[in-house]
Short mmCIF file of N, CA and C in Angstrom, two decimals:
data_model
loop_
_atom_site.label_atom_id
_atom_site.label_comp_id
_atom_site.label_asym_id
_atom_site.label_seq_id
_atom_site.Cartn_x
_atom_site.Cartn_y
_atom_site.Cartn_z
N SER W 1 -65.89 -5.21 27.68
CA SER W 1 -65.42 -4.05 28.41
C SER W 1 -65.01 -4.44 29.83
N VAL W 2 -63.94 -3.89 30.28
CA VAL W 2 -63.51 -4.11 31.65
C VAL W 2 -64.58 -3.61 32.61
N ASP W 3 -65.30 -2.57 32.21
CA ASP W 3 -66.39 -2.03 33.05
C ASP W 3 -67.43 -3.08 33.40
N GLU W 4 -67.66 -4.01 32.49
CA GLU W 4 -68.62 -5.10 32.75
C GLU W 4 -68.23 -5.85 34.03
N PHE W 5 -66.96 -6.11 34.19
CA PHE W 5 -66.49 -6.87 35.35
C PHE W 5 -66.37 -6.00 36.59
N LEU W 6 -66.13 -4.72 36.40
CA LEU W 6 -66.17 -3.79 37.53
C LEU W 6 -67.59 -3.73 38.09
N ASP W 7 -68.57 -3.64 37.18
CA ASP W 7 -69.97 -3.58 37.60
C ASP W 7 -70.42 -4.87 38.27
N LYS W 8 -70.06 -6.00 37.67
CA LYS W 8 -70.45 -7.30 38.25
C LYS W 8 -69.91 -7.47 39.66
N GLY W 9 -68.71 -6.97 39.90
CA GLY W 9 -68.10 -7.10 41.21
C GLY W 9 -68.48 -5.98 42.17
N SER W 10 -69.30 -5.04 41.69
CA SER W 10 -69.71 -3.88 42.50
C SER W 10 -68.51 -3.14 43.10
N TYR W 11 -67.48 -3.00 42.30
CA TYR W 11 -66.27 -2.33 42.77
C TYR W 11 -66.45 -0.81 42.75
N VAL W 12 -65.79 -0.14 43.66
CA VAL W 12 -65.66 1.31 43.65
C VAL W 12 -64.21 1.57 43.25
N VAL W 13 -64.03 2.12 42.07
CA VAL W 13 -62.70 2.24 41.48
C VAL W 13 -61.71 2.90 42.43
N GLU W 14 -62.14 3.96 43.10
CA GLU W 14 -61.23 4.70 43.98
C GLU W 14 -60.79 3.89 45.20
N LYS W 15 -61.49 2.80 45.49
CA LYS W 15 -61.16 2.00 46.67
C LYS W 15 -60.57 0.63 46.31
N MET W 16 -60.32 0.39 45.03
CA MET W 16 -59.83 -0.91 44.61
C MET W 16 -58.36 -1.11 44.97
N THR W 17 -58.05 -2.34 45.38
CA THR W 17 -56.67 -2.74 45.63
C THR W 17 -56.08 -3.31 44.34
N GLN W 18 -54.78 -3.52 44.33
CA GLN W 18 -54.16 -4.14 43.16
C GLN W 18 -54.73 -5.54 42.94
N GLU W 19 -55.01 -6.24 44.03
CA GLU W 19 -55.61 -7.57 43.92
C GLU W 19 -56.98 -7.50 43.23
N ASP W 20 -57.76 -6.48 43.55
CA ASP W 20 -59.06 -6.29 42.90
C ASP W 20 -58.88 -6.07 41.40
N TRP W 21 -57.94 -5.19 41.05
CA TRP W 21 -57.68 -4.91 39.63
C TRP W 21 -57.23 -6.18 38.90
N ASN W 22 -56.36 -6.95 39.54
CA ASN W 22 -55.88 -8.20 38.92
C ASN W 22 -57.05 -9.14 38.65
N LYS W 23 -57.96 -9.23 39.59
CA LYS W 23 -59.12 -10.11 39.44
C LYS W 23 -60.01 -9.64 38.28
N VAL W 24 -60.27 -8.35 38.23
CA VAL W 24 -61.12 -7.80 37.17
C VAL W 24 -60.49 -8.03 35.80
N TYR W 25 -59.20 -7.74 35.68
CA TYR W 25 -58.54 -7.92 34.38
C TYR W 25 -58.42 -9.39 34.01
N SER W 26 -58.23 -10.26 34.98
CA SER W 26 -58.20 -11.71 34.69
C SER W 26 -59.53 -12.16 34.10
N GLN W 27 -60.62 -11.65 34.65
CA GLN W 27 -61.95 -11.98 34.12
C GLN W 27 -62.12 -11.43 32.70
N ALA W 28 -61.66 -10.20 32.49
CA ALA W 28 -61.77 -9.60 31.16
C ALA W 28 -60.92 -10.35 30.14
N TYR W 29 -59.72 -10.77 30.52
CA TYR W 29 -58.86 -11.54 29.62
C TYR W 29 -59.48 -12.89 29.30
N LYS W 30 -60.08 -13.51 30.29
CA LYS W 30 -60.76 -14.79 30.07
C LYS W 30 -61.89 -14.63 29.05
N LYS W 31 -62.66 -13.56 29.19
CA LYS W 31 -63.76 -13.29 28.25
C LYS W 31 -63.21 -13.02 26.85
N LEU W 32 -62.10 -12.29 26.78
CA LEU W 32 -61.45 -12.02 25.50
C LEU W 32 -61.10 -13.32 24.80
N LYS W 33 -60.45 -14.23 25.53
CA LYS W 33 -60.07 -15.53 24.95
C LYS W 33 -61.30 -16.32 24.51
N GLU W 34 -62.34 -16.28 25.31
CA GLU W 34 -63.57 -16.99 24.98
C GLU W 34 -64.17 -16.48 23.68
N LEU W 35 -64.28 -15.17 23.54
CA LEU W 35 -64.87 -14.58 22.34
C LEU W 35 -64.00 -14.84 21.11
N LEU W 36 -62.69 -14.70 21.26
CA LEU W 36 -61.80 -14.99 20.13
C LEU W 36 -61.87 -16.46 19.75
N GLY W 37 -61.98 -17.32 20.75
CA GLY W 37 -62.10 -18.76 20.50
C GLY W 37 -63.35 -19.12 19.72
N GLU W 38 -64.37 -18.27 19.84
CA GLU W 38 -65.62 -18.46 19.09
C GLU W 38 -65.54 -17.85 17.69
N GLY W 39 -64.37 -17.30 17.35
CA GLY W 39 -64.17 -16.73 16.02
C GLY W 39 -64.71 -15.32 15.87
N LYS W 40 -64.98 -14.65 16.97
CA LYS W 40 -65.54 -13.30 16.92
C LYS W 40 -64.45 -12.25 16.82
N THR W 41 -64.79 -11.13 16.21
CA THR W 41 -63.93 -9.96 16.20
C THR W 41 -64.19 -9.23 17.51
N VAL W 42 -63.12 -8.84 18.19
CA VAL W 42 -63.27 -8.27 19.53
C VAL W 42 -62.53 -6.94 19.62
N ILE W 43 -63.19 -5.97 20.23
CA ILE W 43 -62.53 -4.73 20.63
C ILE W 43 -62.43 -4.78 22.15
N PHE W 44 -61.21 -4.77 22.67
CA PHE W 44 -61.00 -4.82 24.11
C PHE W 44 -61.10 -3.40 24.64
N ASP W 45 -62.15 -3.14 25.40
CA ASP W 45 -62.40 -1.81 25.93
C ASP W 45 -61.91 -1.75 27.37
N GLY W 46 -60.66 -1.36 27.51
CA GLY W 46 -60.05 -1.24 28.83
C GLY W 46 -59.03 -0.12 28.79
N GLY W 47 -58.51 0.24 29.94
CA GLY W 47 -57.57 1.35 30.01
C GLY W 47 -56.33 1.15 29.16
N SER W 48 -55.67 0.02 29.32
CA SER W 48 -54.43 -0.26 28.57
C SER W 48 -53.51 0.95 28.56
N LEU W 49 -53.32 1.52 29.74
CA LEU W 49 -52.58 2.76 29.87
C LEU W 49 -51.08 2.60 29.65
N ARG W 50 -50.57 1.47 30.06
CA ARG W 50 -49.12 1.23 29.95
C ARG W 50 -48.82 0.28 28.80
N LYS W 51 -47.63 0.44 28.25
CA LYS W 51 -47.21 -0.44 27.16
C LYS W 51 -47.26 -1.90 27.60
N SER W 52 -46.88 -2.19 28.83
CA SER W 52 -46.88 -3.58 29.30
C SER W 52 -48.30 -4.16 29.29
N GLU W 53 -49.30 -3.34 29.58
CA GLU W 53 -50.69 -3.81 29.55
C GLU W 53 -51.12 -4.12 28.12
N ARG W 54 -50.72 -3.26 27.20
CA ARG W 54 -51.05 -3.49 25.79
C ARG W 54 -50.32 -4.72 25.27
N GLN W 55 -49.09 -4.93 25.75
CA GLN W 55 -48.33 -6.11 25.33
C GLN W 55 -48.99 -7.39 25.84
N THR W 56 -49.54 -7.36 27.04
CA THR W 56 -50.26 -8.53 27.57
C THR W 56 -51.41 -8.89 26.65
N LEU W 57 -52.17 -7.89 26.23
CA LEU W 57 -53.28 -8.15 25.30
C LEU W 57 -52.77 -8.74 23.99
N LYS W 58 -51.72 -8.16 23.46
CA LYS W 58 -51.15 -8.65 22.20
C LYS W 58 -50.68 -10.09 22.35
N ASN W 59 -50.05 -10.41 23.47
CA ASN W 59 -49.58 -11.78 23.71
C ASN W 59 -50.74 -12.76 23.77
N ILE W 60 -51.82 -12.38 24.42
CA ILE W 60 -53.00 -13.25 24.50
C ILE W 60 -53.52 -13.55 23.10
N VAL W 61 -53.68 -12.50 22.32
CA VAL W 61 -54.24 -12.66 20.97
C VAL W 61 -53.31 -13.48 20.08
N GLU W 62 -52.02 -13.15 20.11
CA GLU W 62 -51.08 -13.86 19.25
C GLU W 62 -50.91 -15.31 19.67
N SER W 63 -51.12 -15.62 20.96
CA SER W 63 -51.02 -17.02 21.40
C SER W 63 -52.12 -17.87 20.78
N MET W 64 -53.15 -17.21 20.26
CA MET W 64 -54.26 -17.90 19.61
C MET W 64 -54.13 -17.81 18.08
N ASN W 65 -52.94 -17.37 17.62
CA ASN W 65 -52.66 -17.21 16.19
C ASN W 65 -53.65 -16.27 15.51
N ILE W 66 -53.94 -15.17 16.18
CA ILE W 66 -54.86 -14.17 15.66
C ILE W 66 -54.10 -12.85 15.56
N LEU W 67 -54.38 -12.09 14.52
CA LEU W 67 -53.76 -10.79 14.32
C LEU W 67 -54.41 -9.76 15.23
N SER W 68 -53.59 -8.96 15.89
CA SER W 68 -54.13 -7.89 16.74
C SER W 68 -53.78 -6.54 16.15
N LYS W 69 -54.59 -5.56 16.49
CA LYS W 69 -54.33 -4.17 16.09
C LYS W 69 -54.59 -3.29 17.30
N LEU W 70 -53.77 -2.27 17.45
CA LEU W 70 -53.95 -1.30 18.52
C LEU W 70 -54.49 -0.02 17.90
N ILE W 71 -55.68 0.36 18.31
CA ILE W 71 -56.26 1.62 17.86
C ILE W 71 -56.07 2.62 18.99
N TYR W 72 -55.33 3.67 18.70
CA TYR W 72 -55.04 4.71 19.69
C TYR W 72 -55.94 5.90 19.40
N VAL W 73 -56.85 6.17 20.29
CA VAL W 73 -57.75 7.32 20.17
C VAL W 73 -57.03 8.48 20.85
N ASN W 74 -56.38 9.28 20.04
CA ASN W 74 -55.55 10.37 20.54
C ASN W 74 -56.44 11.56 20.90
N THR W 75 -56.60 11.79 22.19
CA THR W 75 -57.46 12.85 22.69
C THR W 75 -56.62 13.79 23.55
N THR W 76 -56.67 15.06 23.26
CA THR W 76 -55.88 16.02 24.02
C THR W 76 -56.42 16.15 25.45
N LYS W 77 -55.54 16.59 26.35
CA LYS W 77 -55.98 16.82 27.73
C LYS W 77 -57.09 17.87 27.77
N GLU W 78 -56.99 18.87 26.90
CA GLU W 78 -58.01 19.91 26.86
C GLU W 78 -59.38 19.32 26.50
N GLU W 79 -59.39 18.42 25.53
CA GLU W 79 -60.64 17.78 25.13
C GLU W 79 -61.17 16.89 26.25
N ILE W 80 -60.28 16.20 26.93
CA ILE W 80 -60.69 15.36 28.06
C ILE W 80 -61.35 16.21 29.14
N ILE W 81 -60.72 17.33 29.48
CA ILE W 81 -61.28 18.23 30.50
C ILE W 81 -62.63 18.76 30.06
N LYS W 82 -62.74 19.16 28.79
CA LYS W 82 -64.01 19.67 28.26
C LYS W 82 -65.11 18.61 28.39
N ARG W 83 -64.81 17.39 27.98
CA ARG W 83 -65.81 16.31 28.04
C ARG W 83 -66.19 15.99 29.48
N ARG W 84 -65.22 15.98 30.37
CA ARG W 84 -65.51 15.71 31.79
C ARG W 84 -66.43 16.79 32.37
N THR W 85 -66.14 18.04 32.03
CA THR W 85 -66.96 19.15 32.51
C THR W 85 -68.39 19.03 32.00
N GLU W 86 -68.54 18.73 30.72
CA GLU W 86 -69.88 18.53 30.14
C GLU W 86 -70.59 17.36 30.80
N ASN W 87 -69.87 16.28 31.05
CA ASN W 87 -70.47 15.08 31.62
C ASN W 87 -70.94 15.30 33.06
N GLN W 88 -70.29 16.19 33.77
CA GLN W 88 -70.74 16.49 35.13
C GLN W 88 -72.15 17.07 35.12
N VAL W 89 -72.51 17.73 34.02
CA VAL W 89 -73.85 18.30 33.88
C VAL W 89 -74.81 17.27 33.29
N THR W 90 -74.41 16.63 32.19
CA THR W 90 -75.33 15.74 31.47
C THR W 90 -75.43 14.36 32.11
N LYS W 91 -74.37 13.91 32.75
CA LYS W 91 -74.32 12.57 33.38
C LYS W 91 -74.62 11.46 32.37
N GLU W 92 -74.21 11.67 31.11
CA GLU W 92 -74.43 10.68 30.05
C GLU W 92 -73.54 9.45 30.23
N ARG W 93 -72.42 9.63 30.88
CA ARG W 93 -71.45 8.55 31.06
C ARG W 93 -71.07 8.45 32.52
N GLY W 94 -70.42 7.31 32.84
CA GLY W 94 -69.85 7.19 34.17
C GLY W 94 -68.79 8.27 34.35
N HIS W 95 -68.53 8.62 35.58
CA HIS W 95 -67.60 9.71 35.83
C HIS W 95 -66.54 9.27 36.83
N LEU W 96 -65.28 9.37 36.44
CA LEU W 96 -64.18 9.06 37.34
C LEU W 96 -63.93 10.25 38.26
N GLU W 97 -63.61 9.95 39.49
CA GLU W 97 -63.22 11.01 40.42
C GLU W 97 -61.93 11.66 39.90
N ASP W 98 -61.72 12.92 40.27
CA ASP W 98 -60.55 13.65 39.80
C ASP W 98 -59.24 12.93 40.11
N VAL W 99 -59.14 12.38 41.32
CA VAL W 99 -57.90 11.69 41.71
C VAL W 99 -57.66 10.46 40.84
N THR W 100 -58.72 9.76 40.48
CA THR W 100 -58.60 8.57 39.63
C THR W 100 -58.19 8.97 38.22
N MET W 101 -58.80 10.03 37.71
CA MET W 101 -58.45 10.52 36.37
C MET W 101 -56.99 10.97 36.34
N GLN W 102 -56.56 11.67 37.36
CA GLN W 102 -55.17 12.14 37.39
C GLN W 102 -54.20 10.97 37.47
N THR W 103 -54.55 9.95 38.24
CA THR W 103 -53.71 8.75 38.32
C THR W 103 -53.58 8.10 36.94
N ALA W 104 -54.70 8.01 36.23
CA ALA W 104 -54.69 7.42 34.88
C ALA W 104 -53.82 8.25 33.94
N LEU W 105 -53.97 9.56 33.98
CA LEU W 105 -53.16 10.43 33.12
C LEU W 105 -51.67 10.29 33.45
N ASP W 106 -51.36 10.17 34.73
CA ASP W 106 -49.96 10.01 35.14
C ASP W 106 -49.38 8.66 34.70
N MET W 107 -50.21 7.63 34.68
CA MET W 107 -49.75 6.28 34.30
C MET W 107 -49.60 6.11 32.79
N PHE W 108 -50.31 6.92 32.02
CA PHE W 108 -50.41 6.71 30.58
C PHE W 108 -49.06 6.79 29.88
N GLU W 109 -48.79 5.79 29.05
CA GLU W 109 -47.62 5.76 28.18
C GLU W 109 -48.13 5.79 26.74
N GLU W 110 -47.86 6.88 26.07
CA GLU W 110 -48.35 7.02 24.70
C GLU W 110 -47.75 5.93 23.82
N PRO W 111 -48.60 5.28 23.01
CA PRO W 111 -48.09 4.23 22.12
C PRO W 111 -47.03 4.76 21.15
N LYS W 112 -46.03 3.94 20.92
CA LYS W 112 -44.95 4.28 19.99
C LYS W 112 -45.10 3.45 18.72
N SER W 113 -44.29 3.77 17.73
CA SER W 113 -44.40 3.11 16.42
C SER W 113 -44.19 1.60 16.49
N ASP W 114 -43.42 1.12 17.47
CA ASP W 114 -43.17 -0.32 17.55
C ASP W 114 -44.41 -1.11 17.99
N GLU W 115 -45.49 -0.42 18.34
CA GLU W 115 -46.73 -1.09 18.72
C GLU W 115 -47.70 -1.21 17.54
N ASN W 116 -47.25 -0.81 16.36
CA ASN W 116 -48.09 -0.89 15.15
C ASN W 116 -49.46 -0.26 15.38
N THR W 117 -49.43 0.97 15.83
CA THR W 117 -50.63 1.70 16.21
C THR W 117 -51.37 2.25 15.00
N ILE W 118 -52.69 2.13 15.06
CA ILE W 118 -53.56 2.83 14.12
C ILE W 118 -54.09 4.03 14.90
N LEU W 119 -53.81 5.22 14.41
CA LEU W 119 -54.16 6.44 15.13
C LEU W 119 -55.53 6.96 14.71
N TYR W 120 -56.35 7.30 15.71
CA TYR W 120 -57.60 7.99 15.44
C TYR W 120 -57.59 9.30 16.21
N ASN W 121 -57.94 10.36 15.53
CA ASN W 121 -58.05 11.69 16.13
C ASN W 121 -59.50 12.12 16.00
N ASN W 122 -60.07 12.65 17.07
CA ASN W 122 -61.50 12.98 17.05
C ASN W 122 -61.87 14.10 16.09
N ASN W 123 -60.90 14.73 15.44
CA ASN W 123 -61.21 15.74 14.43
C ASN W 123 -61.43 15.14 13.05
N VAL W 124 -61.23 13.83 12.94
CA VAL W 124 -61.36 13.13 11.67
C VAL W 124 -62.76 12.52 11.57
N ASN W 125 -63.33 12.54 10.37
CA ASN W 125 -64.64 11.91 10.15
C ASN W 125 -64.51 10.42 10.39
N LEU W 126 -65.30 9.90 11.33
CA LEU W 126 -65.18 8.51 11.74
C LEU W 126 -65.48 7.54 10.60
N ASP W 127 -66.50 7.80 9.81
CA ASP W 127 -66.85 6.90 8.70
C ASP W 127 -65.70 6.78 7.70
N ILE W 128 -65.09 7.89 7.37
CA ILE W 128 -63.97 7.88 6.43
C ILE W 128 -62.77 7.16 7.06
N TRP W 129 -62.52 7.42 8.34
CA TRP W 129 -61.41 6.79 9.03
C TRP W 129 -61.57 5.27 9.05
N ILE W 130 -62.77 4.80 9.34
CA ILE W 130 -63.02 3.35 9.36
C ILE W 130 -62.77 2.76 7.97
N LYS W 131 -63.27 3.43 6.96
CA LYS W 131 -63.09 2.94 5.58
C LYS W 131 -61.60 2.86 5.23
N ASP W 132 -60.83 3.84 5.68
CA ASP W 132 -59.40 3.89 5.35
C ASP W 132 -58.53 2.96 6.20
N ASN W 133 -58.99 2.61 7.41
CA ASN W 133 -58.11 1.92 8.36
C ASN W 133 -58.54 0.53 8.80
N ILE W 134 -59.79 0.22 8.72
CA ILE W 134 -60.28 -1.06 9.22
C ILE W 134 -60.64 -1.94 8.04
N LYS W 135 -59.99 -3.08 7.99
CA LYS W 135 -60.24 -3.99 6.87
C LYS W 135 -60.66 -5.34 7.39
#
């Protein structure tokens, strides 16, 4: 997870510079290569908001002659708002400031068919979805 490297660096997301982000993602990419080099199956848990970011991940994986898959967890803005509101009470997860969340939503480029996306919708039973989509 990219969060691992954010935590290690004691970064405050709202105050990070582009240089900080580059450093964090470089560390995450290095870890990705290390785990893949060990023959492990890896789920890269990072924003990957833009197509170019997803392409970077795909290039890394393919440079190691490994097949990559993009799983797109399609969550509506309404569901995101609902979860954020609940989390402000429960504090079960980390919480992004509103300005950071809005920046992420503004940056997001929805995956298109040319990215060979596997779609997951939170209204689908996860066990059945895994059985049907993950081999």
